[in-house]
CSV table of C-alpha atoms and ligand atoms in Angstrom, one decimal:
chain,number,residue,atom,x,y,z
A,4,MET,CA,89.2,98.1,52.0
A,5,GLY,CA,85.5,98.3,49.9
A,6,LEU,CA,83.0,95.9,49.3
A,7,ARG,CA,84.0,92.6,47.6
A,8,LEU,CA,81.9,90.1,45.9
A,9,ALA,CA,82.8,86.4,45.5
A,10,VAL,CA,80.9,84.3,43.0
A,11,SER,CA,81.1,80.7,43.5
A,12,GLY,CA,79.7,78.1,41.4
A,13,ILE,CA,76.4,79.8,40.4
A,14,ALA,CA,73.6,77.6,38.5
A,15,LYS,CA,70.2,78.9,37.1
A,16,SER,CA,67.9,76.9,34.8
A,17,TYR,CA,64.8,78.0,33.9
A,18,ASN,CA,61.6,75.8,32.6
A,19,GLY,CA,64.4,73.0,32.7
A,20,ASP,CA,66.7,75.3,30.4
A,21,THR,CA,70.3,75.5,32.2
A,22,VAL,CA,71.4,79.2,31.9
A,23,LEU,CA,74.2,79.6,34.0
A,24,ARG,CA,75.8,76.1,34.9
A,25,ASP,CA,79.2,76.9,37.3
A,26,CYS,CA,79.9,80.5,37.5
A,27,SER,CA,82.9,81.8,39.6
A,28,PHE,CA,84.5,85.2,40.0
A,29,THR,CA,85.5,87.2,42.5
A,30,PHE,CA,85.0,90.9,42.0
A,31,LYS,CA,87.7,92.9,44.1
A,32,GLU,CA,86.9,96.6,44.9
A,33,HIS,CA,87.4,99.6,42.6
A,34,GLY,CA,88.0,98.2,39.2
A,35,VAL,CA,85.7,97.8,36.2
A,36,TYR,CA,84.8,94.4,35.0
A,37,ILE,CA,83.0,93.5,31.4
A,38,LEU,CA,81.0,91.0,30.8
A,39,THR,CA,80.5,89.8,26.9
A,40,GLY,CA,79.2,86.6,25.3
A,41,PRO,CA,76.5,85.8,22.8
A,42,ASN,CA,72.8,86.7,23.3
A,43,GLY,CA,71.1,84.8,25.5
A,44,CYS,CA,74.1,83.2,27.0
A,45,GLY,CA,73.0,84.4,30.9
A,46,LYS,CA,74.9,87.5,31.3
A,47,SER,CA,71.3,89.8,32.5
A,48,THR,CA,70.5,86.9,34.4
A,49,PHE,CA,74.0,86.7,36.4
A,50,LEU,CA,73.9,90.7,36.9
A,51,ARG,CA,70.6,89.9,38.8
A,52,ILE,CA,71.8,87.2,40.7
A,53,CYS,CA,74.7,89.7,41.6
A,54,ALA,CA,72.4,92.4,42.5
A,55,LEU,CA,70.4,90.1,45.0
A,56,ILE,CA,67.1,90.6,42.7
A,57,GLU,CA,67.3,87.2,41.6
A,58,THR,CA,68.0,83.6,43.5
A,59,PRO,CA,70.4,81.1,41.9
A,60,ASP,CA,69.5,77.4,42.1
A,61,SER,CA,72.9,76.5,43.6
A,62,GLY,CA,76.2,78.2,44.4
A,63,LYS,CA,77.1,81.5,46.8
A,64,ILE,CA,76.8,84.9,46.5
A,65,ASP,CA,79.2,86.5,49.2
A,66,TYR,CA,79.6,89.9,49.8
A,67,SER,CA,82.3,90.6,52.3
A,68,LEU,CA,83.9,93.9,54.0
A,69,ASP,CA,87.1,93.7,55.3
A,70,GLY,CA,87.1,89.9,55.4
A,71,GLY,CA,83.3,89.7,57.5
A,72,LEU,CA,80.7,88.0,55.2
A,73,LEU,CA,77.9,90.5,55.1
A,74,ARG,CA,74.2,89.5,55.5
A,75,PRO,CA,71.8,89.5,52.0
A,76,ASP,CA,69.8,92.0,53.8
A,77,LEU,CA,67.9,95.5,52.6
A,78,GLY,CA,71.3,97.2,54.1
A,79,LEU,CA,73.3,95.3,51.6
A,80,ARG,CA,71.0,95.9,48.8
A,81,ARG,CA,71.2,99.6,49.4
A,82,ARG,CA,74.7,99.8,48.7
A,83,LEU,CA,74.5,98.0,45.4
A,84,THR,CA,72.2,99.0,42.1
A,85,LEU,CA,71.7,97.4,38.6
A,86,VAL,CA,70.4,99.7,35.5
A,87,LEU,CA,69.0,97.9,33.1
A,88,PRO,CA,69.1,98.3,29.5
A,89,LYS,CA,65.5,100.1,28.7
A,90,VAL,CA,65.5,102.5,31.9
A,91,GLY,CA,61.9,103.2,33.2
A,92,VAL,CA,61.1,106.6,34.0
A,93,PHE,CA,58.3,108.4,36.2
A,94,ASN,CA,56.0,111.0,34.6
A,95,THR,CA,57.6,113.5,36.3
A,96,SER,CA,60.7,116.0,36.4
A,97,VAL,CA,64.1,114.7,35.9
A,98,SER,CA,65.3,115.8,39.3
A,99,ARG,CA,62.4,114.1,41.1
A,100,ASN,CA,63.4,110.9,38.9
A,101,VAL,CA,66.9,111.0,40.5
A,102,ALA,CA,65.7,112.2,43.9
A,103,TYR,CA,63.3,109.3,44.2
A,104,GLY,CA,66.1,106.6,45.3
A,105,LEU,CA,67.3,109.2,48.3
A,106,ALA,CA,63.4,110.1,49.4
A,107,ILE,CA,62.9,106.5,50.0
A,108,ARG,CA,66.3,106.2,52.1
A,109,GLY,CA,64.8,109.2,53.8
A,110,ILE,CA,67.0,111.8,52.4
A,111,ARG,CA,65.3,114.6,51.5
A,112,SER,CA,65.4,118.7,50.8
A,113,HIS,CA,69.1,120.2,51.2
A,114,GLU,CA,71.1,117.2,50.8
A,115,SER,CA,69.1,115.4,48.2
A,116,GLU,CA,69.0,118.5,45.9
A,117,ARG,CA,72.9,118.5,46.2
A,118,ARG,CA,73.1,115.3,45.3
A,119,VAL,CA,70.5,115.4,42.7
A,120,ASN,CA,72.3,118.3,40.9
A,121,LYS,CA,75.8,116.6,41.4
A,122,ALA,CA,74.6,113.2,39.8
A,123,LEU,CA,72.9,115.4,36.8
A,124,GLU,CA,75.7,117.2,35.9
A,125,PHE,CA,78.2,114.2,36.2
A,126,VAL,CA,75.8,112.6,33.5
A,127,GLN,CA,75.6,116.0,31.6
A,128,LEU,CA,71.8,116.6,32.1
A,129,GLY,CA,72.0,119.6,34.6
A,130,HIS,CA,70.5,121.6,32.0
A,131,LYS,CA,67.6,119.5,31.7
A,132,LYS,CA,66.8,118.9,35.4
A,133,ARG,CA,63.3,120.5,35.2
A,134,GLN,CA,62.0,118.3,31.9
A,135,ASN,CA,59.9,115.7,32.3
A,136,ALA,CA,61.6,112.9,31.6
A,137,LEU,CA,59.4,111.2,29.8
A,138,THR,CA,60.5,113.8,27.2
A,139,LEU,CA,63.9,113.2,27.2
A,140,SER,CA,65.8,111.1,24.0
A,141,SER,CA,67.0,107.2,24.5
A,142,GLY,CA,70.8,108.3,25.1
A,143,GLU,CA,69.3,111.2,27.7
A,144,THR,CA,67.1,108.2,29.4
A,145,GLN,CA,70.1,106.0,29.5
A,146,ARG,CA,72.4,108.6,31.4
A,147,LEU,CA,69.2,109.7,33.7
A,148,GLY,CA,69.0,105.8,34.6
A,149,ILE,CA,73.0,106.2,35.7
A,150,ALA,CA,72.4,109.2,37.4
A,151,ARG,CA,69.5,107.4,39.4
A,152,ALA,CA,72.3,104.8,40.6
A,153,LEU,CA,74.8,107.2,41.0
A,154,VAL,CA,73.1,109.2,43.5
A,155,ILE,CA,72.7,106.8,46.2
A,156,GLU,CA,76.6,106.2,45.9
A,157,PRO,CA,76.4,102.4,45.0
A,158,GLU,CA,79.4,100.7,46.1
A,159,ILE,CA,79.2,98.2,43.3
A,160,LEU,CA,77.1,99.5,40.0
A,161,PHE,CA,75.9,96.7,37.8
A,162,LEU,CA,75.1,97.9,34.3
A,163,ASP,CA,73.4,95.7,31.8
A,164,GLU,CA,74.0,97.2,28.5
A,165,PRO,CA,74.2,100.9,28.8
A,166,THR,CA,75.0,101.8,25.3
A,167,ALA,CA,72.5,99.4,23.6
A,168,SER,CA,70.7,101.6,21.0
A,169,VAL,CA,72.6,105.2,22.1
A,170,ASP,CA,74.5,106.9,19.3
A,171,GLN,CA,77.7,107.8,19.5
A,172,LYS,CA,78.0,111.0,21.3
A,173,ASN,CA,76.0,109.3,24.5
A,174,THR,CA,77.9,106.1,24.5
A,175,GLY,CA,80.9,108.4,24.7
A,176,ILE,CA,79.8,110.6,27.3
A,177,ILE,CA,78.8,107.3,29.2
A,178,GLU,CA,82.2,105.4,28.7
A,179,ASP,CA,83.8,108.7,30.1
A,180,LEU,CA,81.7,108.5,33.1
A,181,ILE,CA,82.7,105.1,33.6
A,182,LEU,CA,86.7,105.9,32.8
A,183,GLN,CA,85.7,108.6,35.8
A,184,MET,CA,84.4,106.2,38.4
A,185,LYS,CA,87.4,104.1,37.5
A,186,LYS,CA,89.9,106.9,38.3
A,187,ASP,CA,87.5,108.0,41.5
A,188,LYS,CA,88.1,104.2,42.7
A,189,ARG,CA,84.6,104.7,45.0
A,190,THR,CA,82.5,102.5,42.7
A,191,THR,CA,83.1,98.7,41.4
A,192,VAL,CA,81.4,98.5,38.0
A,193,VAL,CA,80.2,95.2,36.4
A,194,MET,CA,78.4,95.6,32.9
A,195,ALA,CA,77.7,93.8,30.1
A,196,THR,CA,78.3,94.9,26.7
A,197,HIS,CA,78.4,93.6,23.1
A,198,ASP,CA,80.7,96.1,22.3
A,199,ARG,CA,84.3,94.7,22.3
A,200,GLU,CA,85.8,98.1,21.5
A,201,GLN,CA,84.2,99.3,24.5
A,202,ALA,CA,85.2,96.2,26.7
A,203,GLU,CA,88.6,96.9,25.7
A,204,LYS,CA,88.8,100.7,26.6
A,205,LEU,CA,86.9,100.1,29.9
A,206,ALA,CA,87.7,97.3,31.3
A,207,ASP,CA,90.1,96.1,33.9
A,208,SER,CA,89.0,92.4,33.4
A,209,VAL,CA,86.8,90.9,30.8
A,210,LEU,CA,84.7,87.9,31.8
A,211,ALA,CA,83.8,85.9,28.6
A,212,MET,CA,80.5,83.9,29.2
A,213,LYS,CA,80.3,80.5,27.5
A,214,ASP,CA,78.1,77.7,28.0
A,215,GLY,CA,76.9,79.0,31.5
A,216,LYS,CA,80.1,79.8,32.7
A,217,PHE,CA,83.2,82.0,32.4
A,218,SER,CA,85.6,80.6,29.9
B,27,ATP,N1,62.8,84.9,34.2
B,27,ATP,C1,63.0,83.8,33.0
B,27,ATP,N2,62.0,82.9,32.8
B,27,ATP,C2,61.9,82.3,31.7
B,27,ATP,N3,63.4,82.5,31.0
B,27,ATP,C3,64.2,83.5,31.2
B,27,ATP,C4,63.9,84.1,32.2
B,27,ATP,N4,65.0,85.2,32.5
B,27,ATP,C5,65.8,84.8,31.5
B,27,ATP,N5,65.6,83.8,30.8
B,27,ATP,C6,66.1,83.0,29.8
B,27,ATP,O1,67.7,82.9,30.1
B,27,ATP,C7,68.3,83.0,29.1
B,27,ATP,C8,69.2,83.8,29.1
B,27,ATP,O2,69.0,85.6,29.0
B,27,ATP,P1,69.8,86.6,29.6
B,27,ATP,O3,69.0,87.8,29.1
B,27,ATP,O4,70.3,86.4,30.8
B,27,ATP,O5,70.7,86.6,28.5
B,27,ATP,P2,71.7,87.7,27.8
B,27,ATP,O6,72.9,87.0,27.8
B,27,ATP,O7,71.3,89.2,29.0
B,27,ATP,O8,71.4,88.1,26.5
B,27,ATP,P3,71.2,89.1,25.9
B,27,ATP,O9,72.7,89.6,25.4
B,27,ATP,O10,70.1,89.4,24.8
B,27,ATP,O11,70.8,90.6,26.4
B,27,ATP,C9,67.5,83.2,27.6
B,27,ATP,O12,67.2,82.1,26.8
B,27,ATP,C10,66.5,84.0,28.2
B,27,ATP,O13,65.1,83.8,27.6
B,28,MG,MG1,71.1,90.9,28.4
């Protein structure tokens, strides 16, 4: 059995404005879960809270494995990744950008190279690995962000609008790789999108957010 995330009664306000009021959901392993809802309804906030980057004002984020609760420590954080809509890159080659997450985990040389190449092939950027990452197109940069996340083999991958400002061809590539992850059953994907067709195409479950909770 894989990592499970149970979110219950999450609330979050910023400067007195309530964004999330009572969000509850259980993410079972190995599915694609899509968050939809209007601008500003709290999708990105919810993703940051689930990825343990931000803390809720109240409610619980419970990660468990084989029925046992996991502590929200660095070890757990390293099993999750959040890819933001605007991927920031370092001023160095595409492959070094992807290798960074492995280097900080102490994975270097041959193993790192093997995993970087695999992740770049997966997002169809193998041929760009020596190019400076700052010179990639937006669609390619978005795919680099996904490769950088995948290289660390996260058990839960949070994607915040991975195809916003990405053209049809690159959107297709990103959608295909999410479908591939769905088939491989190794990664749970939790993703925000405004694209309804995309939600239908990819989702095992669609979570519609309205008034700070799932309707
Ligand atoms: N750190 C913060 N400080 C103050 N307000 C914040 C902060 N983070 C989010 N907000 C506010 O919370 C609300 C929800 O924002 P969030 O980014 O979660 O929405 P969203 O559903 O992702 O929207 P979009 O579809 O436009 O990406 C917005 O009004 C936003 O300005
Ligand atoms: Mg957002």
